[in-house]
Coordinates of C-alpha atoms and ligand atoms in Angstrom, one line a residue:
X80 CA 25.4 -9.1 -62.3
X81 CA 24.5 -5.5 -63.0
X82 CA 21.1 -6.6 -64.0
X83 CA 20.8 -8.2 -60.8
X84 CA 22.1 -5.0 -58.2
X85 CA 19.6 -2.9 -60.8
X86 CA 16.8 -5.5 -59.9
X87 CA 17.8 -5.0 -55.9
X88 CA 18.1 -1.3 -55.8
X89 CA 14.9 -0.3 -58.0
X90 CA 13.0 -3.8 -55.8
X91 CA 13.9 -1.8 -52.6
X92 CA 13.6 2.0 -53.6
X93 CA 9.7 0.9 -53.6
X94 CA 10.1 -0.1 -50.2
X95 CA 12.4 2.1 -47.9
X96 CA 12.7 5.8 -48.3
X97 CA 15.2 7.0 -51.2
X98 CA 17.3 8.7 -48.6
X99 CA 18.5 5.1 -46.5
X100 CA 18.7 3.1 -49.9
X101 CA 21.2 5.9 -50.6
X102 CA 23.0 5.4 -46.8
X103 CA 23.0 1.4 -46.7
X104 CA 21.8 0.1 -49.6
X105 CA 24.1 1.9 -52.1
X106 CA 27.5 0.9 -50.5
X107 CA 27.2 -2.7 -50.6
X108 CA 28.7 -4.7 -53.3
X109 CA 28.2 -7.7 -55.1
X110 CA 31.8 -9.4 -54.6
X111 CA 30.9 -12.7 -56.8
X112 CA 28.4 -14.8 -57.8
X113 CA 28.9 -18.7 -57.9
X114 CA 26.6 -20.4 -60.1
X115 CA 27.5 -24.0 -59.4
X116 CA 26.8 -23.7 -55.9
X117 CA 24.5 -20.7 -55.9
X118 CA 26.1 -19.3 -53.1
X119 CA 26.4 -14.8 -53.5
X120 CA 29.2 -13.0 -51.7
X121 CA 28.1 -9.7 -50.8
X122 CA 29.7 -6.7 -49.0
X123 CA 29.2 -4.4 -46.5
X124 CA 31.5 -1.1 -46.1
X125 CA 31.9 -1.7 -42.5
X126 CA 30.7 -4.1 -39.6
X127 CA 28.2 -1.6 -38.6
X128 CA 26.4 -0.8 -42.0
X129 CA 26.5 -5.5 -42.3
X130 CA 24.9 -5.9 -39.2
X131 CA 22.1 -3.2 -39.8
X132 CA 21.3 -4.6 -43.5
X133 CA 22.0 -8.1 -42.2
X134 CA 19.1 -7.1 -39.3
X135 CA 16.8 -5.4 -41.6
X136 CA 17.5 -6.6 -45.1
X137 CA 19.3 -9.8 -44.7
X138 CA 16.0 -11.7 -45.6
X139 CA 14.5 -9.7 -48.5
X140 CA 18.3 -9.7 -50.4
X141 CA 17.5 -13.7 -50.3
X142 CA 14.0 -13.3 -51.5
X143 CA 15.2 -10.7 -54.2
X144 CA 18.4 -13.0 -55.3
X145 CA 16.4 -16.1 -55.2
X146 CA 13.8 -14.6 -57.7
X147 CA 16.3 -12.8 -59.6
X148 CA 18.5 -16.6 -60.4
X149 CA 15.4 -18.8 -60.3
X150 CA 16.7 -20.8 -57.4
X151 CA 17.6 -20.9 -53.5
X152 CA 20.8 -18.5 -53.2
X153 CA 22.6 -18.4 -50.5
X154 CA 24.1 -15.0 -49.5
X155 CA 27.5 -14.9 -48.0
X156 CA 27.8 -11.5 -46.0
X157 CA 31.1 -10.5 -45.3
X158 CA 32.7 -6.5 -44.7
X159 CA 34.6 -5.1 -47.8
X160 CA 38.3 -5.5 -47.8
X161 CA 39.8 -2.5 -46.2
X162 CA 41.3 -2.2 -49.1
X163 CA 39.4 -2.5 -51.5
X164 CA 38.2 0.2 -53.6
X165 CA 34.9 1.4 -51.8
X166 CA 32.8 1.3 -55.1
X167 CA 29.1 1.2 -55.1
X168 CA 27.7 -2.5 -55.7
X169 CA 27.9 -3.3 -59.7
X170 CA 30.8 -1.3 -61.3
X171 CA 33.5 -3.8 -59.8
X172 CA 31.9 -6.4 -58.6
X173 CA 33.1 -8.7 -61.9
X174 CA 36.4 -7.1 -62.1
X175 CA 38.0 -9.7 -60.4
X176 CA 41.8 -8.0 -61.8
X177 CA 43.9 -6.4 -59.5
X178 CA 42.8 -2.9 -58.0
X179 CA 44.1 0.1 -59.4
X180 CA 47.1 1.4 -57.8
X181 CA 46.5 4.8 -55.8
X182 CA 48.8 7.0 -55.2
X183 CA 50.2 7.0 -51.4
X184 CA 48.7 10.6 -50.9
X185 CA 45.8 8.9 -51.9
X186 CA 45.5 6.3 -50.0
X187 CA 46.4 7.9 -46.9
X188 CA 43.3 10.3 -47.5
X189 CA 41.2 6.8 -48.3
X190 CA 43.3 5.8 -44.8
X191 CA 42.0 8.6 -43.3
X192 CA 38.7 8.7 -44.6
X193 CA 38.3 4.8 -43.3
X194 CA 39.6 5.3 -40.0
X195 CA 36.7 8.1 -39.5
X196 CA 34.3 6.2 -41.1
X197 CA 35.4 3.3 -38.6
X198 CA 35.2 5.2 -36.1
X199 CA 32.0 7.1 -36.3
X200 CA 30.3 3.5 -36.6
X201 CA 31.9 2.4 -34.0
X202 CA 30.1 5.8 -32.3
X203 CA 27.3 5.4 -34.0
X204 CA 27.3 1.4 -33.0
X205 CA 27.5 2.2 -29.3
X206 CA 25.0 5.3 -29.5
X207 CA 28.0 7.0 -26.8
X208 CA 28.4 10.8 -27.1
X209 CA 31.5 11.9 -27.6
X210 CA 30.9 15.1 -25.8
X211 CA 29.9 13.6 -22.2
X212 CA 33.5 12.6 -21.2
X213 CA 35.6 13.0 -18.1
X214 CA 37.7 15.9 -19.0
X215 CA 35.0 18.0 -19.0
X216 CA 33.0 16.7 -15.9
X217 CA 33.2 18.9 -12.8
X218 CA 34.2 16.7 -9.8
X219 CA 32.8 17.8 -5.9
X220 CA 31.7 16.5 -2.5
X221 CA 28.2 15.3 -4.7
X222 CA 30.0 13.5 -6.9
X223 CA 33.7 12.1 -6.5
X224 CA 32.9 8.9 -5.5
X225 CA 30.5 8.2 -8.6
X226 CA 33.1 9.7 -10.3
X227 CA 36.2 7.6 -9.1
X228 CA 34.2 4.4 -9.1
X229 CA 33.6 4.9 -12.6
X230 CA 36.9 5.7 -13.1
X231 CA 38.0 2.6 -11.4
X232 CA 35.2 1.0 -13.6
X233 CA 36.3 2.5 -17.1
X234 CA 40.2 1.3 -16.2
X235 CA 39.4 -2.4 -15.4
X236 CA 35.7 -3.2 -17.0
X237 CA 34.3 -6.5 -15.2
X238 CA 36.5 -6.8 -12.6
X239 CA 36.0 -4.0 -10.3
X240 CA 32.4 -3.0 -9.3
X241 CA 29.8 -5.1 -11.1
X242 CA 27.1 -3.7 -12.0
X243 CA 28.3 -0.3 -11.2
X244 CA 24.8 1.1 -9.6
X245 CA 24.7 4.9 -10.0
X246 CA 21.4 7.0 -8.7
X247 CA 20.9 11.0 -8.0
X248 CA 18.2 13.3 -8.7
X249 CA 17.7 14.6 -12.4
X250 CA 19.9 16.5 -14.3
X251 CA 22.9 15.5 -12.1
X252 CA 25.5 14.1 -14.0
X253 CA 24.7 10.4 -14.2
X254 CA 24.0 10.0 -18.1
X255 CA 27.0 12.4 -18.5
X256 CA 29.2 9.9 -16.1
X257 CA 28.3 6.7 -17.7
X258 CA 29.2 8.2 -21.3
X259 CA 32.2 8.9 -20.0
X260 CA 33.1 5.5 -18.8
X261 CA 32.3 4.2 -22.7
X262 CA 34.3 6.6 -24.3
X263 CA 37.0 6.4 -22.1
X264 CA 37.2 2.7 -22.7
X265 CA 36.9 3.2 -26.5
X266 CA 39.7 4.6 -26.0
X267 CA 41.9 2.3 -24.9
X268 CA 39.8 -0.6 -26.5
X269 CA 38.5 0.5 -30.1
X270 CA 37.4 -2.5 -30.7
X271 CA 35.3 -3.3 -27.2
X272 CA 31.8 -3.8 -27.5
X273 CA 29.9 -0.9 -25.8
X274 CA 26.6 0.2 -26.0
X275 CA 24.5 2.9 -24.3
X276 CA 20.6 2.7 -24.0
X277 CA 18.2 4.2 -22.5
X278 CA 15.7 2.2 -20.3
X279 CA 12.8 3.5 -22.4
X280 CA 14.5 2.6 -25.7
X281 CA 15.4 -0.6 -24.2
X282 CA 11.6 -1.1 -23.5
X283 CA 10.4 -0.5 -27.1
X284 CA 12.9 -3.0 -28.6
X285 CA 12.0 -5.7 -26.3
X286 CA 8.4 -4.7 -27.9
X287 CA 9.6 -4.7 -31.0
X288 CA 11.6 -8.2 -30.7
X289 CA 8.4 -9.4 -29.5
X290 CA 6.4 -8.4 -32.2
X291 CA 8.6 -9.4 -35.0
X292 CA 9.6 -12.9 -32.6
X293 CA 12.8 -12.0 -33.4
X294 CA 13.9 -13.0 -29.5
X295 CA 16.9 -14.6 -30.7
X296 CA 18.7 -11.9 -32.6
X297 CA 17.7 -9.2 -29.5
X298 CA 18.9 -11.4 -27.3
X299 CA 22.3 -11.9 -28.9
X300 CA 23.2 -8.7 -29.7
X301 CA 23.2 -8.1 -26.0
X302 CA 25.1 -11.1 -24.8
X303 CA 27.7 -10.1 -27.4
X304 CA 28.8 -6.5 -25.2
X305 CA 31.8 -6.0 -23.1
X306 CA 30.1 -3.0 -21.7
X307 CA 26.2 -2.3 -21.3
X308 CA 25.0 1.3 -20.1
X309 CA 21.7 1.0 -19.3
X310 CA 20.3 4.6 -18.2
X311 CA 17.6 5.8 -15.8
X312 CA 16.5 1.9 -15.2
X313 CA 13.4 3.1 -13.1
X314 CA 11.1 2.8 -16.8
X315 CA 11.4 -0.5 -16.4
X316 CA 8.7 -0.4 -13.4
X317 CA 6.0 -2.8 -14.0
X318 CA 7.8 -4.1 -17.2
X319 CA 7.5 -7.8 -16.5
X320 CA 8.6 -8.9 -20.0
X321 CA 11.1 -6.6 -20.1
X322 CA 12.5 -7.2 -16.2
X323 CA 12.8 -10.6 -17.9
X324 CA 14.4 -9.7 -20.6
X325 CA 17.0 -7.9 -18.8
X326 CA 17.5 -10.4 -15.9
X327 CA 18.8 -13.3 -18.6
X328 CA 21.0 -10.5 -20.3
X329 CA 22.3 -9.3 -16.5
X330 CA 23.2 -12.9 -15.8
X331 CA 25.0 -13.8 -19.0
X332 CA 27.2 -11.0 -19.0
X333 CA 28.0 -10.7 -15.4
X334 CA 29.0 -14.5 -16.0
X335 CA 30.9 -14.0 -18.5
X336 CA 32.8 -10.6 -16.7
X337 CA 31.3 -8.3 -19.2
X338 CA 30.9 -4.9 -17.5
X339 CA 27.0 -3.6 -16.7
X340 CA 26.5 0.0 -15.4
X341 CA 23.1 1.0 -14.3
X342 CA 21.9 4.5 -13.4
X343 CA 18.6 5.3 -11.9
X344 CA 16.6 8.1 -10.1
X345 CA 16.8 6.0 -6.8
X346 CA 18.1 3.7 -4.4
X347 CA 17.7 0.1 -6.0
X348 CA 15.6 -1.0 -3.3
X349 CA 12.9 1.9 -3.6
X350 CA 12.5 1.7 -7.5
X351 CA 8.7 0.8 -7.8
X352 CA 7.3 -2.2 -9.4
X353 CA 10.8 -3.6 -10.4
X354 CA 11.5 -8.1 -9.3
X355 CA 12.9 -8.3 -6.3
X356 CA 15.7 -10.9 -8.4
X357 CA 16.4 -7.4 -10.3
X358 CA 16.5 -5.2 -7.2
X359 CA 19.3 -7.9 -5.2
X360 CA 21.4 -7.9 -8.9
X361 CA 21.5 -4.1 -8.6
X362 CA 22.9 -5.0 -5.0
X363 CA 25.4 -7.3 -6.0
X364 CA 28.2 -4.8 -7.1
X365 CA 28.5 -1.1 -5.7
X366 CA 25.7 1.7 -5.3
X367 CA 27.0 4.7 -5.3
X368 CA 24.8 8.1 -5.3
X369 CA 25.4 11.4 -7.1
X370 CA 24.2 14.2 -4.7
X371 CA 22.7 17.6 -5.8
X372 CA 26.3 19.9 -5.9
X373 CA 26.9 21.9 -3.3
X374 CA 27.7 25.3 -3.9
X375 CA 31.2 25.7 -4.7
X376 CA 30.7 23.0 -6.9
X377 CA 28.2 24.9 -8.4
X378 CA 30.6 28.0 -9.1
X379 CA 33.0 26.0 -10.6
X380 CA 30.7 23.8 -13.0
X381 CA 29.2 27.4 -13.9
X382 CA 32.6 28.6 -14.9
X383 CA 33.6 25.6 -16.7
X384 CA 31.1 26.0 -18.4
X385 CA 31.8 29.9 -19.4
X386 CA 35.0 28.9 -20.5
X387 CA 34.2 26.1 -22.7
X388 CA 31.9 28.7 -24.8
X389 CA 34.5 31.2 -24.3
X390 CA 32.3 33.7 -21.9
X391 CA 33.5 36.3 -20.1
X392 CA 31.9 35.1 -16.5
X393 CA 33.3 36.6 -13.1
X394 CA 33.2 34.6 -10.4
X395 CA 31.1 37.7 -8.7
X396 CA 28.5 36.6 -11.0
X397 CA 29.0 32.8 -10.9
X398 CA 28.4 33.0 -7.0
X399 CA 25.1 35.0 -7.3
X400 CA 24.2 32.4 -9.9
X401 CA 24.9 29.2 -8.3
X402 CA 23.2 30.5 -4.8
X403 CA 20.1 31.0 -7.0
X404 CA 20.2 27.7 -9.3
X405 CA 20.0 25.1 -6.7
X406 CA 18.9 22.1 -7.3
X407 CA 20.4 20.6 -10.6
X408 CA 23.2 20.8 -13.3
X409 CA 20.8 21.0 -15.9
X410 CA 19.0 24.5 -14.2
X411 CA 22.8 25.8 -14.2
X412 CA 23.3 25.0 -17.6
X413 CA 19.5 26.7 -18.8
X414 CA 20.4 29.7 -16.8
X415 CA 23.7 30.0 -18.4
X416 CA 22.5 29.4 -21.7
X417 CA 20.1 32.4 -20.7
X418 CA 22.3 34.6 -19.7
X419 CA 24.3 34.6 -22.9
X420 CA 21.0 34.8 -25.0
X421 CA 20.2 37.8 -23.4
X422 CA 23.8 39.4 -23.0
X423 CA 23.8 39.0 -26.9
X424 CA 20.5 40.3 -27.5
X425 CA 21.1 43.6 -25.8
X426 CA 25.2 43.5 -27.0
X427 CA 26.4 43.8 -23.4
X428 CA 28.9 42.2 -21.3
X429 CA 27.8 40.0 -18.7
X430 CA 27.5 42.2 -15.2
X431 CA 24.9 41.3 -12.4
X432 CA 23.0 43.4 -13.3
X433 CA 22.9 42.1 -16.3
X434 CA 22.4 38.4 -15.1
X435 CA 19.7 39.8 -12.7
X436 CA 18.0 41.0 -14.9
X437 CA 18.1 37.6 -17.4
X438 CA 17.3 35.3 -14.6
X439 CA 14.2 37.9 -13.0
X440 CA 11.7 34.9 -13.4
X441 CA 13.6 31.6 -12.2
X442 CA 15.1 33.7 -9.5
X443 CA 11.7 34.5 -8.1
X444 CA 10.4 31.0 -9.0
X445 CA 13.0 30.0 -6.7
X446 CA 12.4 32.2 -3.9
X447 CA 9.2 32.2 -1.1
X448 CA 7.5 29.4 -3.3
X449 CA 7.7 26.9 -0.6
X450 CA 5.1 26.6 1.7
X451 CA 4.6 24.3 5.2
X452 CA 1.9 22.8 3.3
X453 CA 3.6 21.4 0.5
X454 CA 6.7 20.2 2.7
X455 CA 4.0 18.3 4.7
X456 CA 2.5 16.5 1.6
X457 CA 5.8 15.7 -0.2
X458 CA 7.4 14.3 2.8
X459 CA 4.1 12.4 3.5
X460 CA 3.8 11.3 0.1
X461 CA 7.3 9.9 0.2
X462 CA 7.5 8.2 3.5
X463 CA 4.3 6.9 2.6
X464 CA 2.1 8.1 5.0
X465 CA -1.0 10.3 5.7
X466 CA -0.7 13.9 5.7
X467 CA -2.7 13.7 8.6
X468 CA -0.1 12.0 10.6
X469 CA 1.9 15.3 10.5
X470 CA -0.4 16.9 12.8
X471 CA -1.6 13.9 15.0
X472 CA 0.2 12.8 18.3
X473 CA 1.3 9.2 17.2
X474 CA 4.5 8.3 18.2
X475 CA 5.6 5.2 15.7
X476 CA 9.0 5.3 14.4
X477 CA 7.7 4.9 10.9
X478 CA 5.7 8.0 11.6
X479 CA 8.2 10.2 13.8
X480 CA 11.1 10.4 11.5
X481 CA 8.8 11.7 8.6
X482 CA 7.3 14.4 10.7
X483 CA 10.6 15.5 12.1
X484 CA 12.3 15.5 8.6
X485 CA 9.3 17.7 7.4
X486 CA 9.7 20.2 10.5
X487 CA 13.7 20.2 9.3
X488 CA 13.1 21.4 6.1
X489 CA 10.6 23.6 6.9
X490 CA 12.7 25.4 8.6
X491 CA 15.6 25.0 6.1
X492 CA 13.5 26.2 3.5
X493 CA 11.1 29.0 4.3
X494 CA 11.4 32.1 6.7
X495 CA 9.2 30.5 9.1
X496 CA 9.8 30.4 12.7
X497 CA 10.8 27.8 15.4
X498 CA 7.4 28.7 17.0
X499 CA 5.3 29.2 13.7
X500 CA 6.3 25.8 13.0
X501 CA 5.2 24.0 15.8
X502 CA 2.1 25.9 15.2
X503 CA 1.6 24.4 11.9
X504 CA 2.4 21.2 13.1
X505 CA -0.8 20.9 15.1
X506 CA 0.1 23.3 17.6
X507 CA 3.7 21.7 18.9
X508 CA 5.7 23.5 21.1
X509 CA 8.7 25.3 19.4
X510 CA 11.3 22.6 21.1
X511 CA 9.9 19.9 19.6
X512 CA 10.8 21.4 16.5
X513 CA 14.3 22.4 17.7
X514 CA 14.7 19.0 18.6
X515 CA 13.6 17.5 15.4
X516 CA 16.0 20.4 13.4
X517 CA 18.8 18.9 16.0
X518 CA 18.1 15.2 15.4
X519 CA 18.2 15.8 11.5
X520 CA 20.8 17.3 11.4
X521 CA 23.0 14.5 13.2
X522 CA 21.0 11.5 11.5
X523 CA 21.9 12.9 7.7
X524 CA 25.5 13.4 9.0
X525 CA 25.5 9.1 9.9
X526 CA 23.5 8.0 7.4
X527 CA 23.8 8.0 3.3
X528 CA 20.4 7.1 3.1
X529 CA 18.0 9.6 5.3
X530 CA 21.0 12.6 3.3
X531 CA 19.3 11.4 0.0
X532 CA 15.5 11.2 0.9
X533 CA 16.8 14.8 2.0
X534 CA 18.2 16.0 -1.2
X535 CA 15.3 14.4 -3.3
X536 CA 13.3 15.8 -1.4
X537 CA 14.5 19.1 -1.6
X538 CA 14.2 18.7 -5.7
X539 CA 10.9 17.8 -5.8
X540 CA 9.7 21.0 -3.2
X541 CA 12.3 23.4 -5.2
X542 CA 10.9 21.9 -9.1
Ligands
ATP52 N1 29.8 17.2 -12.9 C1 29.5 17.8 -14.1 N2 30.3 18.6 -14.8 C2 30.0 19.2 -15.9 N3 28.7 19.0 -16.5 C3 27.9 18.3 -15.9 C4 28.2 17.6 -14.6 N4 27.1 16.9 -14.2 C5 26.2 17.1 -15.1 N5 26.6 17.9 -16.1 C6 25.8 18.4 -17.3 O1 24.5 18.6 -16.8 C7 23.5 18.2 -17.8 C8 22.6 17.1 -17.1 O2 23.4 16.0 -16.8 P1 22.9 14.5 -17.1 O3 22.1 14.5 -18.3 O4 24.1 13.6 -17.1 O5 22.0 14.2 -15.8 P2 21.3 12.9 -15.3 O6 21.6 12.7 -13.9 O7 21.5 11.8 -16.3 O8 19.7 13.4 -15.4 P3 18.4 12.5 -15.8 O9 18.1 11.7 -14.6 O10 17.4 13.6 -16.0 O11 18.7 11.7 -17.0 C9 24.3 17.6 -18.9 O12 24.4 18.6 -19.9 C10 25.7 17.3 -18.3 O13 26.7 17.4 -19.3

């Protein structure tokens, strides 16, 4: 039996890289070896390390036993006794005798050790984060809906709100929100099956299964999940395989109760190139929408922040920060992490003069940079309709609400005029733009939907 792990391991060190044949290849043991029936029990430390040797090695340990005996073998794969001394494969895999006794100081360290190990590959498993959990997620007007659905979610998976549909702007706390929900559930549920993927990675491995026709095994390690966090879901745009893919694994475990969370960078509706059987799934549970965080939310966030990484950070200086830093989380968090570099550099503490001084470029970056002309393109671009249209005098609906959003934030965002508006706007009279300002104002106040297209919108003109 020795002869035969030696034959493996030296077999395989030609073939994978020295450095995984140490991390999954070394802890597996050979538990017995029954000649009559030619039938090999082997062991895995943990479920996680069988089913990635099962998924990548599973056939070439047959091959290797198979030439090794002379005849079919078939391999038994089962996950080491927890208690069970965790020896490498071949010094007791004929021992067969009792294992030694350890000492209870001993095994409570081994204990220890295990429940780690467990748990990391349960971490590892479900690709979660630890770090991206509630306690440590700023809640506000933007957000505390997202955030108590998926509180609501994490408490009482596949019964609640499924799918769970969450959408917002980049760098607004959606990946950091769904993380939350798997840990949390962890939690309570070690052993629930959870995994987090990104759309993109969710992409490739369809690829993959394609390419190595292994359908079957992709499609059942899916169907196998209590809870599936699938992130920024907008990649999967003009993925028809893929949108296939995912519509049989949607169905199966929304059948079975099995909780599915979805984030994206829209409304389902507006996500380009995605089945309209897809966008009504989306539909089927609640949509909720993280908004960009309003200011106060923005102070707090920032000194949250401080405190976690022990800064000193007054709120003097977290106000003048967060009126500057705008449009995301993830801007708050580089200017923070700016600020600190530079405080350090120079040894000083962290005044506003200070901060002024470390934040000179995105300050001005976000200052005067917007122009009429841009607004007019964006909003055109995102309604869908011609620039042109902004100056003409066609009345449509589809064309009207557009222009008047445009003349709205024109005026929200630069220093322009009621009258140097209307100018721009092929010569209007400044009360048609007061009117339109009015009108917007009321409309994002009654509906959900125009108050996004607003806030996107405002992203993509502040970059
Ligand atoms: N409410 C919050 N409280 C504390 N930190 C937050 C909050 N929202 C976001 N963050 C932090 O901001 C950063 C960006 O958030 P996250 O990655 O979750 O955004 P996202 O909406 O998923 O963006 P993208 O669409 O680009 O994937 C992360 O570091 C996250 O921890």
């Amino acid at each position: 039996m020795d002869q035969f792990w030696t034959h493996c391991v030296e077999a395989l060190k030609k073939e994978i890289p020295a450095q995984q044949v140490k991390l999954w290849i070394e802890p597996l043991t050979v538990v017995n070896y029954d000649e009559d029936t030619g039938s090999l029990a082997m062991a895995a430390p943990n479920r996680f390390k069988l089913d990635w040797v099962l998924n990548n090695y599973g056939g070439r340990f047959t091959e290797l036993a198979s030439e090794y005996f002379g005849c079919d073998i078939d391999i038994q794969w089962q996950v080491a006794a927890r208690t069970a001394p965790n020896n490498p494969a071949g010094s007791h895999r004929d021992s067969g005798g009792p294992p030694s006794n350890p000492t209870p100081a001993k095994t409570a360290a081994v204990d220890t050790l295990r429940r780690d190990e467990v748990a990391s590959s349960v971490y590892e498993r479900s690709r979660l984060n630890r770090d991206l959990c509630f306690s440590n997620f700023v809640s506000g007007r933007a957000n505390q809906l997202a955030r108590a659905a998926a509180e609501q979610v994490a408490a009482n998976p596949g019964v609640s709100y499924n799918p769970l549909f969450l959408y917002g702007g980049v760098g607004l706390g959606k990946t950091h929100l769904i993380h939350s929900i798997g840990n949390r559930l962890l939690e309570s549920n070690p052993h629930a099956q959870i995994r987090y993927i990104h759309a993109e990675q969710y992409v490739s491995d369809v690829v993959k299964a394609y390419q190595k026709k292994a359908f079957e095994e992709f499609k059942r390690s899916y169907y196998s999940l209590d809870l599936l966090l699938i992130d920024d879901i907008q990649f999967f745009a003009g993925k028809s395989r893929t949108q296939e893919e995912f519509f049989y694994a949607f169905e199966q475990l929304i059948a079975a109760k099995k909780q599915i969370i979805i984030t994206s960078d829209t409304y389902p509706k507006d996500i380009q190139g995605m089945d309209d059987r897809l966008i009504s799934r989306f539909n089927s549970g609640l949509t909720v929408a993280i908004e960009p965080p309003e200011l106060e939310m923005r102070v707090a966030i920032l000194l949250k922040k401080a405190e976690q990484q022990k800064i000193l950070f007054s709120e003097d200086v977290a106000f003048f920060v967060a009126k500057h830093m705008r449009s995301n989380i993830r801007e708050l968090e580089g200017a923070l992490r700016r600020i600190m570099a530079f405080a350090s550099f120079h040894n000083k503490p962290v005044t506003m003069d200070l901060v002024r001084e470390a934040l000179r470029d995105m300050i001005s970056v976000h200052h005067g940079q917007v122009s009429v002309e841009s607004i007019q393109k964006t909003v055109a671009d995102y309604y869908k309709i011609k620039v042109a249209d902004m100056f003409s005098k066609r009345r449509q609906a589809n064309i009207v609400l557009p222009r008047q959003v445009a003349m709205y934030l024109a005026k929200e965002l630069t220093e322009k005029s009621y009258m140097e508006i209307g100018e721009l706007f092929g010569g209007r009279d400044h009360t048609t733009v007061l009117h339109a300002v009015n009108k917007i104002t009321e409309l994002r106040n009654q509906s959900a939907e125009l108050n996004h297209a607003l806030h996107v919108l405002d992203q993509t003109l502040k970059g």
